[in-house]
PDB file of C-alpha atoms in Angstrom:
ATOM      1  CA  UNK A  14       0.000   0.000   0.000  1.00 87.00           C
ATOM      2  CA  UNK A  15       1.026   3.611  -0.517  1.00 94.00           C
ATOM      3  CA  UNK A  16      -0.347   7.114  -0.873  1.00 94.00           C
ATOM      4  CA  UNK A  17      -0.764   8.760  -4.250  1.00 94.00           C
ATOM      5  CA  UNK A  18       0.219  12.436  -4.587  1.00 92.00           C
ATOM      6  CA  UNK A  19      -1.413  14.406  -7.404  1.00 88.00           C
ATOM      7  CA  UNK A  20       1.371  16.818  -8.326  1.00 84.00           C
ATOM      8  CA  UNK A  21      -0.770  19.750  -7.152  1.00 86.00           C
ATOM      9  CA  UNK A  22      -1.881  20.445  -3.594  1.00 89.00           C
ATOM     10  CA  UNK A  23      -1.461  17.002  -2.011  1.00 93.00           C
ATOM     11  CA  UNK A  24       0.757  17.027   1.061  1.00 93.00           C
ATOM     12  CA  UNK A  25       1.229  15.387   4.445  1.00 94.00           C
ATOM     13  CA  UNK A  26       2.165  18.038   7.010  1.00 93.00           C
ATOM     14  CA  UNK A  27       3.988  16.647  10.032  1.00 94.00           C
ATOM     15  CA  UNK A  28       4.662  19.964  11.761  1.00 89.00           C
ATOM     16  CA  UNK A  29       7.611  21.207  13.778  1.00 85.00           C
ATOM     17  CA  UNK A  30       8.814  21.281  17.343  1.00 78.00           C
ATOM     18  CA  UNK A  31      10.734  19.015  19.660  1.00 79.00           C
ATOM     19  CA  UNK A  32      12.692  16.232  17.996  1.00 81.00           C
ATOM     20  CA  UNK A  33      11.614  17.428  14.540  1.00 85.00           C
ATOM     21  CA  UNK A  34      13.828  20.503  14.917  1.00 81.00           C
ATOM     22  CA  UNK A  35      17.463  19.689  14.439  1.00 71.00           C
ATOM     23  CA  UNK A  36      20.885  20.779  13.321  1.00 74.00           C
ATOM     24  CA  UNK A  37      22.140  17.285  14.068  1.00 81.00           C
ATOM     25  CA  UNK A  38      23.063  14.618  11.483  1.00 89.00           C
ATOM     26  CA  UNK A  39      20.090  13.005   9.792  1.00 91.00           C
ATOM     27  CA  UNK A  40      18.909  10.284   7.426  1.00 95.00           C
ATOM     28  CA  UNK A  41      15.781  10.351   5.255  1.00 96.00           C
ATOM     29  CA  UNK A  42      14.695   7.081   3.624  1.00 96.00           C
ATOM     30  CA  UNK A  43      11.589   6.239   1.581  1.00 97.00           C
ATOM     31  CA  UNK A  44      10.067   4.291  -1.298  1.00 97.00           C
ATOM     32  CA  UNK A  45       8.944   6.264  -4.375  1.00 94.00           C
ATOM     33  CA  UNK A  46       7.285   5.626  -7.754  1.00 93.00           C
ATOM     34  CA  UNK A  47       6.714   8.600 -10.034  1.00 86.00           C
ATOM     35  CA  UNK A  48       3.825   9.158 -12.417  1.00 81.00           C
ATOM     36  CA  UNK A  49       5.409  12.142 -14.172  1.00 71.00           C
ATOM     37  CA  UNK A  50       4.079  15.669 -14.266  1.00 56.00           C
ATOM     38  CA  UNK A  51       6.498  16.953 -11.654  1.00 54.00           C
ATOM     39  CA  UNK A  52       5.427  20.186 -10.018  1.00 49.00           C
ATOM     40  CA  UNK A  53       8.578  22.132 -10.858  1.00 57.00           C
ATOM     41  CA  UNK A  54      12.286  21.985 -11.561  1.00 72.00           C
ATOM     42  CA  UNK A  55      12.761  20.795  -7.976  1.00 80.00           C
ATOM     43  CA  UNK A  56      10.153  18.508  -6.413  1.00 85.00           C
ATOM     44  CA  UNK A  57      10.612  17.467  -2.767  1.00 88.00           C
ATOM     45  CA  UNK A  58       9.921  14.021  -1.405  1.00 93.00           C
ATOM     46  CA  UNK A  59      10.507  15.254   2.148  1.00 94.00           C
ATOM     47  CA  UNK A  60      11.373  18.796   3.181  1.00 91.00           C
ATOM     48  CA  UNK A  61      11.291  21.580   5.710  1.00 88.00           C
ATOM     49  CA  UNK A  62      10.657  24.361   3.235  1.00 80.00           C
ATOM     50  CA  UNK A  63       8.171  27.197   2.842  1.00 64.00           C
ATOM     51  CA  UNK A  64       9.246  28.502  -0.555  1.00 60.00           C
ATOM     52  CA  UNK A  65      12.286  29.797  -2.351  1.00 58.00           C
ATOM     53  CA  UNK A  66      14.153  32.802  -1.016  1.00 53.00           C
ATOM     54  CA  UNK A  67      14.870  33.736   2.589  1.00 53.00           C
ATOM     55  CA  UNK A  68      13.986  30.304   3.986  1.00 74.00           C
ATOM     56  CA  UNK A  69      16.836  30.319   6.499  1.00 78.00           C
ATOM     57  CA  UNK A  70      17.465  26.872   7.962  1.00 77.00           C
ATOM     58  CA  UNK A  71      15.179  25.075   5.499  1.00 83.00           C
ATOM     59  CA  UNK A  72      16.178  21.862   3.693  1.00 88.00           C
ATOM     60  CA  UNK A  73      14.816  19.468   1.108  1.00 89.00           C
ATOM     61  CA  UNK A  74      15.463  16.014  -0.331  1.00 94.00           C
ATOM     62  CA  UNK A  75      14.057  16.118  -3.826  1.00 91.00           C
ATOM     63  CA  UNK A  76      13.922  15.166  -7.480  1.00 88.00           C
ATOM     64  CA  UNK A  77      15.547  17.753  -9.726  1.00 84.00           C
ATOM     65  CA  UNK A  78      15.415  18.446 -13.458  1.00 79.00           C
ATOM     66  CA  UNK A  79      17.517  15.963 -15.387  1.00 82.00           C
ATOM     67  CA  UNK A  80      16.354  13.055 -13.197  1.00 87.00           C
ATOM     68  CA  UNK A  81      18.782  13.723 -10.380  1.00 90.00           C
ATOM     69  CA  UNK A  82      18.442  13.438  -6.628  1.00 94.00           C
ATOM     70  CA  UNK A  83      18.983  16.764  -4.919  1.00 91.00           C
ATOM     71  CA  UNK A  84      19.724  17.948  -1.387  1.00 91.00           C
ATOM     72  CA  UNK A  85      19.752  21.583  -0.316  1.00 87.00           C
ATOM     73  CA  UNK A  86      20.213  23.188   3.104  1.00 85.00           C
ATOM     74  CA  UNK A  87      19.871  26.949   3.582  1.00 79.00           C
ATOM     75  CA  UNK A  88      22.499  28.536   5.773  1.00 64.00           C
ATOM     76  CA  UNK A  89      21.287  32.126   5.577  1.00 63.00           C
ATOM     77  CA  UNK A  90      23.054  35.169   4.140  1.00 59.00           C
ATOM     78  CA  UNK A  91      22.604  33.766   0.637  1.00 63.00           C
ATOM     79  CA  UNK A  92      24.630  30.635   1.409  1.00 70.00           C
ATOM     80  CA  UNK A  93      23.142  27.256   0.516  1.00 78.00           C
ATOM     81  CA  UNK A  94      24.612  23.780   0.788  1.00 84.00           C
ATOM     82  CA  UNK A  95      23.584  21.955  -2.411  1.00 86.00           C
ATOM     83  CA  UNK A  96      24.429  18.590  -3.913  1.00 90.00           C
ATOM     84  CA  UNK A  97      23.006  16.659  -6.882  1.00 91.00           C
ATOM     85  CA  UNK A  98      23.558  13.157  -8.212  1.00 94.00           C
ATOM     86  CA  UNK A  99      24.181  12.211 -11.801  1.00 93.00           C
ATOM     87  CA  UNK A 100      21.066  11.467 -13.860  1.00 92.00           C
ATOM     88  CA  UNK A 101      19.110   8.362 -12.799  1.00 91.00           C
ATOM     89  CA  UNK A 102      16.763   7.347 -15.631  1.00 84.00           C
ATOM     90  CA  UNK A 103      14.778   4.939 -13.436  1.00 83.00           C
ATOM     91  CA  UNK A 104      13.574   7.798 -11.218  1.00 83.00           C
ATOM     92  CA  UNK A 105      10.725   8.350 -13.689  1.00 77.00           C
ATOM     93  CA  UNK A 106      10.169   4.696 -14.619  1.00 74.00           C
ATOM     94  CA  UNK A 107       6.875   4.430 -12.770  1.00 83.00           C
ATOM     95  CA  UNK A 108       8.250   1.554 -10.676  1.00 90.00           C
ATOM     96  CA  UNK A 109       9.011   1.737  -6.965  1.00 94.00           C
ATOM     97  CA  UNK A 110      12.581   2.584  -6.025  1.00 95.00           C
ATOM     98  CA  UNK A 111      14.152   3.145  -2.636  1.00 97.00           C
ATOM     99  CA  UNK A 112      15.789   6.515  -1.990  1.00 97.00           C
ATOM    100  CA  UNK A 113      17.905   7.636   0.938  1.00 98.00           C
ATOM    101  CA  UNK A 114      19.727  10.767   2.001  1.00 97.00           C
ATOM    102  CA  UNK A 115      22.297  11.081   4.765  1.00 96.00           C
ATOM    103  CA  UNK A 116      23.705  14.365   6.011  1.00 92.00           C
ATOM    104  CA  UNK A 117      26.473  14.707   8.570  1.00 91.00           C
ATOM    105  CA  UNK A 118      25.869  18.251   9.770  1.00 84.00           C
ATOM    106  CA  UNK A 119      29.212  18.258  11.568  1.00 82.00           C
ATOM    107  CA  UNK A 120      30.768  18.410   8.097  1.00 82.00           C
ATOM    108  CA  UNK A 121      29.279  21.645   6.749  1.00 76.00           C
ATOM    109  CA  UNK A 122      30.331  20.973   3.151  1.00 82.00           C
ATOM    110  CA  UNK A 123      29.037  18.603   0.476  1.00 86.00           C
ATOM    111  CA  UNK A 124      31.448  15.962   1.786  1.00 89.00           C
ATOM    112  CA  UNK A 125      28.887  15.378   4.548  1.00 90.00           C
ATOM    113  CA  UNK A 126      26.055  14.570   2.099  1.00 93.00           C
ATOM    114  CA  UNK A 127      25.358  11.170   0.509  1.00 96.00           C
ATOM    115  CA  UNK A 128      22.400   9.976  -1.582  1.00 97.00           C
ATOM    116  CA  UNK A 129      21.428   6.397  -2.370  1.00 98.00           C
ATOM    117  CA  UNK A 130      19.295   4.777  -5.080  1.00 96.00           C
ATOM    118  CA  UNK A 131      18.173   1.242  -4.204  1.00 96.00           C
ATOM    119  CA  UNK A 132      20.914   0.995  -1.606  1.00 96.00           C
ATOM    120  CA  UNK A 133      23.762   2.186  -3.838  1.00 96.00           C
ATOM    121  CA  UNK A 134      25.431   5.570  -3.360  1.00 97.00           C
ATOM    122  CA  UNK A 135      25.254   7.594  -6.564  1.00 96.00           C
ATOM    123  CA  UNK A 136      27.933   9.621  -8.374  1.00 95.00           C
ATOM    124  CA  UNK A 137      27.526  13.389  -8.130  1.00 93.00           C
ATOM    125  CA  UNK A 138      27.595  16.132 -10.722  1.00 87.00           C
ATOM    126  CA  UNK A 139      27.842  19.259  -8.604  1.00 73.00           C
ATOM    127  CA  UNK A 140      27.836  20.730  -5.149  1.00 70.00           C
ATOM    128  CA  UNK A 141      28.278  24.013  -3.327  1.00 69.00           C
ATOM    129  CA  UNK A 142      30.745  25.186  -0.727  1.00 66.00           C
ATOM    130  CA  UNK A 143      30.239  25.054   3.037  1.00 67.00           C
ATOM    131  CA  UNK A 144      27.673  26.897   5.131  1.00 72.00           C
ATOM    132  CA  UNK A 145      26.950  27.805   8.723  1.00 73.00           C
ATOM    133  CA  UNK A 146      24.490  25.175   9.930  1.00 77.00           C
ATOM    134  CA  UNK A 147      21.263  26.917  11.011  1.00 78.00           C
ATOM    135  CA  UNK A 148      18.280  25.417  12.870  1.00 78.00           C
ATOM    136  CA  UNK A 149      15.243  24.375  10.808  1.00 82.00           C
ATOM    137  CA  UNK A 150      12.797  25.071  13.669  1.00 81.00           C
ATOM    138  CA  UNK A 151      10.891  27.716  11.676  1.00 77.00           C
ATOM    139  CA  UNK A 152       9.633  25.181   9.150  1.00 82.00           C
ATOM    140  CA  UNK A 153       7.134  22.314   9.126  1.00 87.00           C
ATOM    141  CA  UNK A 154       8.276  18.866   8.061  1.00 93.00           C
ATOM    142  CA  UNK A 155       6.282  18.006   4.949  1.00 94.00           C
ATOM    143  CA  UNK A 156       5.981  14.905   2.775  1.00 95.00           C
ATOM    144  CA  UNK A 157       5.294  15.283  -0.960  1.00 92.00           C
ATOM    145  CA  UNK A 158       5.152  19.076  -1.160  1.00 88.00           C
ATOM    146  CA  UNK A 159       6.387  22.308   0.394  1.00 83.00           C
ATOM    147  CA  UNK A 160       4.365  24.581   2.683  1.00 74.00           C
ATOM    148  CA  UNK A 161       2.933  26.647  -0.184  1.00 71.00           C
ATOM    149  CA  UNK A 162       2.101  23.573  -2.297  1.00 68.00           C
ATOM    150  CA  UNK A 163       3.984  24.856  -5.320  1.00 73.00           C
ATOM    151  CA  UNK A 164       6.730  22.216  -5.475  1.00 77.00           C
ATOM    152  CA  UNK A 165       4.502  19.167  -5.740  1.00 83.00           C
ATOM    153  CA  UNK A 166       5.426  15.513  -6.129  1.00 88.00           C
ATOM    154  CA  UNK A 167       3.401  13.371  -8.554  1.00 89.00           C
ATOM    155  CA  UNK A 168       3.316   9.647  -7.846  1.00 91.00           C
ATOM    156  CA  UNK A 169       3.381   7.193  -4.965  1.00 95.00           C
ATOM    157  CA  UNK A 170       5.262   7.415  -1.672  1.00 96.00           C
ATOM    158  CA  UNK A 171       5.564   4.796   1.067  1.00 96.00           C
ATOM    159  CA  UNK A 172       7.548   4.020   4.224  1.00 95.00           C
ATOM    160  CA  UNK A 173       9.046   7.431   4.958  1.00 96.00           C
ATOM    161  CA  UNK A 174      11.649   7.448   7.744  1.00 95.00           C
ATOM    162  CA  UNK A 175      13.550  10.303   9.368  1.00 93.00           C
ATOM    163  CA  UNK A 176      16.463   9.634  11.709  1.00 92.00           C
ATOM    164  CA  UNK A 177      18.581  11.984  13.768  1.00 90.00           C
ATOM    165  CA  UNK A 178      21.791  10.192  12.828  1.00 91.00           C
ATOM    166  CA  UNK A 179      23.633   9.010   9.724  1.00 93.00           C
ATOM    167  CA  UNK A 180      22.740   5.408   8.877  1.00 93.00           C
ATOM    168  CA  UNK A 181      25.406   3.207   7.345  1.00 92.00           C
ATOM    169  CA  UNK A 182      24.911   1.798   3.861  1.00 94.00           C
ATOM    170  CA  UNK A 183      24.224  -1.628   5.384  1.00 91.00           C
ATOM    171  CA  UNK A 184      21.525  -0.144   7.610  1.00 91.00           C
ATOM    172  CA  UNK A 185      19.954   1.601   4.619  1.00 93.00           C
ATOM    173  CA  UNK A 186      19.913  -1.655   2.665  1.00 92.00           C
ATOM    174  CA  UNK A 187      18.344  -3.498   5.599  1.00 88.00           C
ATOM    175  CA  UNK A 188      15.711  -0.782   5.963  1.00 89.00           C
ATOM    176  CA  UNK A 189      14.771  -1.052   2.272  1.00 91.00           C
ATOM    177  CA  UNK A 190      13.048  -4.386   2.656  1.00 87.00           C
ATOM    178  CA  UNK A 191      12.204  -4.275   6.347  1.00 86.00           C
ATOM    179  CA  UNK A 192      10.693  -0.812   6.913  1.00 88.00           C
ATOM    180  CA  UNK A 193      10.190   0.503  10.381  1.00 79.00           C
ATOM    181  CA  UNK A 194      12.640  -0.092  13.175  1.00 60.00           C
ATOM    182  CA  UNK A 195      13.147  -3.533  14.589  1.00 46.00           C
ATOM    183  CA  UNK A 196      14.917  -5.052  17.547  1.00 40.00           C
ATOM    184  CA  UNK A 197      17.646  -7.672  17.740  1.00 35.00           C
ATOM    185  CA  UNK A 198      16.670 -11.031  16.304  1.00 39.00           C
ATOM    186  CA  UNK A 199      15.091  -9.663  13.125  1.00 40.00           C
ATOM    187  CA  UNK A 200      17.365  -9.627  10.084  1.00 38.00           C
ATOM    188  CA  UNK A 201      20.415  -7.445  10.921  1.00 41.00           C
ATOM    189  CA  UNK A 202      18.996  -5.236  13.652  1.00 46.00           C
ATOM    190  CA  UNK A 203      19.425  -1.495  13.293  1.00 52.00           C
ATOM    191  CA  UNK A 204      18.024  -0.887  16.761  1.00 53.00           C
ATOM    192  CA  UNK A 205      15.962   2.163  17.563  1.00 61.00           C
ATOM    193  CA  UNK A 206      18.638   4.816  18.063  1.00 74.00           C
ATOM    194  CA  UNK A 207      17.851   8.128  16.446  1.00 85.00           C
ATOM    195  CA  UNK A 208      14.494   7.303  14.830  1.00 88.00           C
ATOM    196  CA  UNK A 209      12.432  10.503  14.833  1.00 90.00           C
ATOM    197  CA  UNK A 210       9.497   9.459  12.675  1.00 91.00           C
ATOM    198  CA  UNK A 211       8.235   6.552  10.576  1.00 93.00           C
ATOM    199  CA  UNK A 212       5.173   7.127   8.401  1.00 95.00           C
ATOM    200  CA  UNK A 213       4.152   3.977   6.471  1.00 94.00           C
ATOM    201  CA  UNK A 214       1.738   5.943   4.207  1.00 94.00           C
ATOM    202  CA  UNK A 215      -0.606   2.992   4.097  1.00 88.00           C
ATOM    203  CA  UNK A 216      -3.453   5.365   3.311  1.00 83.00           C
ATOM    204  CA  UNK A 217      -5.940   3.757   5.678  1.00 81.00           C
ATOM    205  CA  UNK A 218      -5.791   6.298   8.501  1.00 83.00           C
ATOM    206  CA  UNK A 219      -5.995  10.057   8.812  1.00 88.00           C
ATOM    207  CA  UNK A 220      -4.073  11.676  10.401  1.00 93.00           C
ATOM    208  CA  UNK A 221      -1.205   9.610   8.999  1.00 94.00           C
ATOM    209  CA  UNK A 222       0.206   7.675  11.989  1.00 93.00           C
ATOM    210  CA  UNK A 223       3.815   7.865  13.104  1.00 92.00           C
ATOM    211  CA  UNK A 224       4.895   4.348  14.047  1.00 89.00           C
ATOM    212  CA  UNK A 225       8.147   5.473  15.663  1.00 86.00           C
ATOM    213  CA  UNK A 226       6.354   5.969  18.964  1.00 85.00           C
ATOM    214  CA  UNK A 227       7.061   9.705  18.972  1.00 88.00           C
ATOM    215  CA  UNK A 228       3.478  10.562  17.916  1.00 90.00           C
ATOM    216  CA  UNK A 229       4.333  12.933  15.066  1.00 93.00           C
ATOM    217  CA  UNK A 230       1.164  12.146  13.121  1.00 94.00           C
ATOM    218  CA  UNK A 231       0.661  13.961   9.818  1.00 94.00           C
ATOM    219  CA  UNK A 232      -2.249  16.086   8.596  1.00 94.00           C
ATOM    220  CA  UNK A 233      -3.281  14.644   5.225  1.00 95.00           C
ATOM    221  CA  UNK A 234      -4.411  16.824   2.310  1.00 93.00           C
ATOM    222  CA  UNK A 235      -5.314  14.617  -0.642  1.00 92.00           C
ATOM    223  CA  UNK A 236      -2.620  11.919  -0.891  1.00 92.00           C
ATOM    224  CA  UNK A 237      -5.184   9.140  -1.192  1.00 93.00           C
ATOM    225  CA  UNK A 238      -4.814   5.426  -0.546  1.00 92.00           C
ATOM    226  CA  UNK A 239      -3.473   3.283  -3.376  1.00 91.00           C
ATOM    227  CA  UNK A 240      -2.927  -0.452  -3.672  1.00 91.00           C
ATOM    228  CA  UNK A 241       0.444  -0.009  -5.400  1.00 88.00           C
ATOM    229  CA  UNK A 242       3.195  -0.935  -2.990  1.00 89.00           C
ATOM    230  CA  UNK A 243       6.951  -1.419  -2.911  1.00 92.00           C
ATOM    231  CA  UNK A 244       8.534  -4.892  -2.629  1.00 89.00           C
ATOM    232  CA  UNK A 245       8.998  -4.893   1.135  1.00 85.00           C
ATOM    233  CA  UNK A 246       8.755  -7.619   3.731  1.00 72.00           C
ATOM    234  CA  UNK A 247       7.201  -7.243   7.158  1.00 55.00           C
ATOM    235  CA  UNK A 248       6.867  -3.929   8.995  1.00 53.00           C
ATOM    236  CA  UNK A 249       8.228  -3.611  12.505  1.00 48.00           C
ATOM    237  CA  UNK A 250       6.727  -1.106  14.924  1.00 47.00           C
ATOM    238  CA  UNK A 251       8.702   0.615  17.658  1.00 47.00           C
ATOM    239  CA  UNK A 252       7.316  -0.343  21.040  1.00 45.00           C
ATOM    240  CA  UNK A 253       8.391   2.811  22.906  1.00 45.00           C
ATOM    241  CA  UNK A 254       9.087   6.452  21.999  1.00 47.00           C
ATOM    242  CA  UNK A 255      12.616   7.433  21.103  1.00 46.00           C
ATOM    243  CA  UNK A 256      13.642  10.454  23.131  1.00 42.00           C
ATOM    244  CA  UNK A 257      16.453  11.628  20.876  1.00 45.00           C
ATOM    245  CA  UNK A 258      19.887  10.281  20.195  1.00 39.00           C
ATOM    246  CA  UNK A 259      23.337  11.158  21.440  1.00 40.00           C
ATOM    247  CA  UNK A 260      26.473   9.822  19.789  1.00 38.00           C
TER     248      UNK A 260
END
């Protein structure tokens, strides 16, 4: 199961506050299948972004023109941290693919950013210089669109995760087929450290539930239920809230 986003006003708004506000390292991981008709030259899968210009502290993990994966983090004073992969033709294939972003905020240059397609880190075509890392507390965490609904995703999204740490490539690959966090004894256990939110996007409940235990449920606009689903195995639910992560 998944949720279908219409490339217009559909969005799941998670909000801000508490563990959602961070300048710490992070990982975003999700399953995606596009249906074309992207809402702009940059179309976010997950973001903390109102709109372009003056969005100090905002960030986005997105599709960009030329079928690239794109990460941008605003550092204020006209300084943005940006990085894009080489073109990935399968991004618009209509089939489900697993995408992941990791950002080590302690490294305030593009060297701290990595993006993965089906568990494989991609080559990159460009990137910007370093920035001062600024809090994103002014912005709501959104899935499938930005706050003004003018950078809209068109297609299916499922199993969106946000962590407050950088997952290893082996953890990302494990998470691909076993979404949600799981404890020792199941596959190669990632544990629960650093999980901020897990939204399965099963489409059967509104608000969209957060299965991390942190209760960051999402307000759903559009983004209707769909039977299309990625090739995952069982889903594991966290049994207790995760109260942050310290390395």
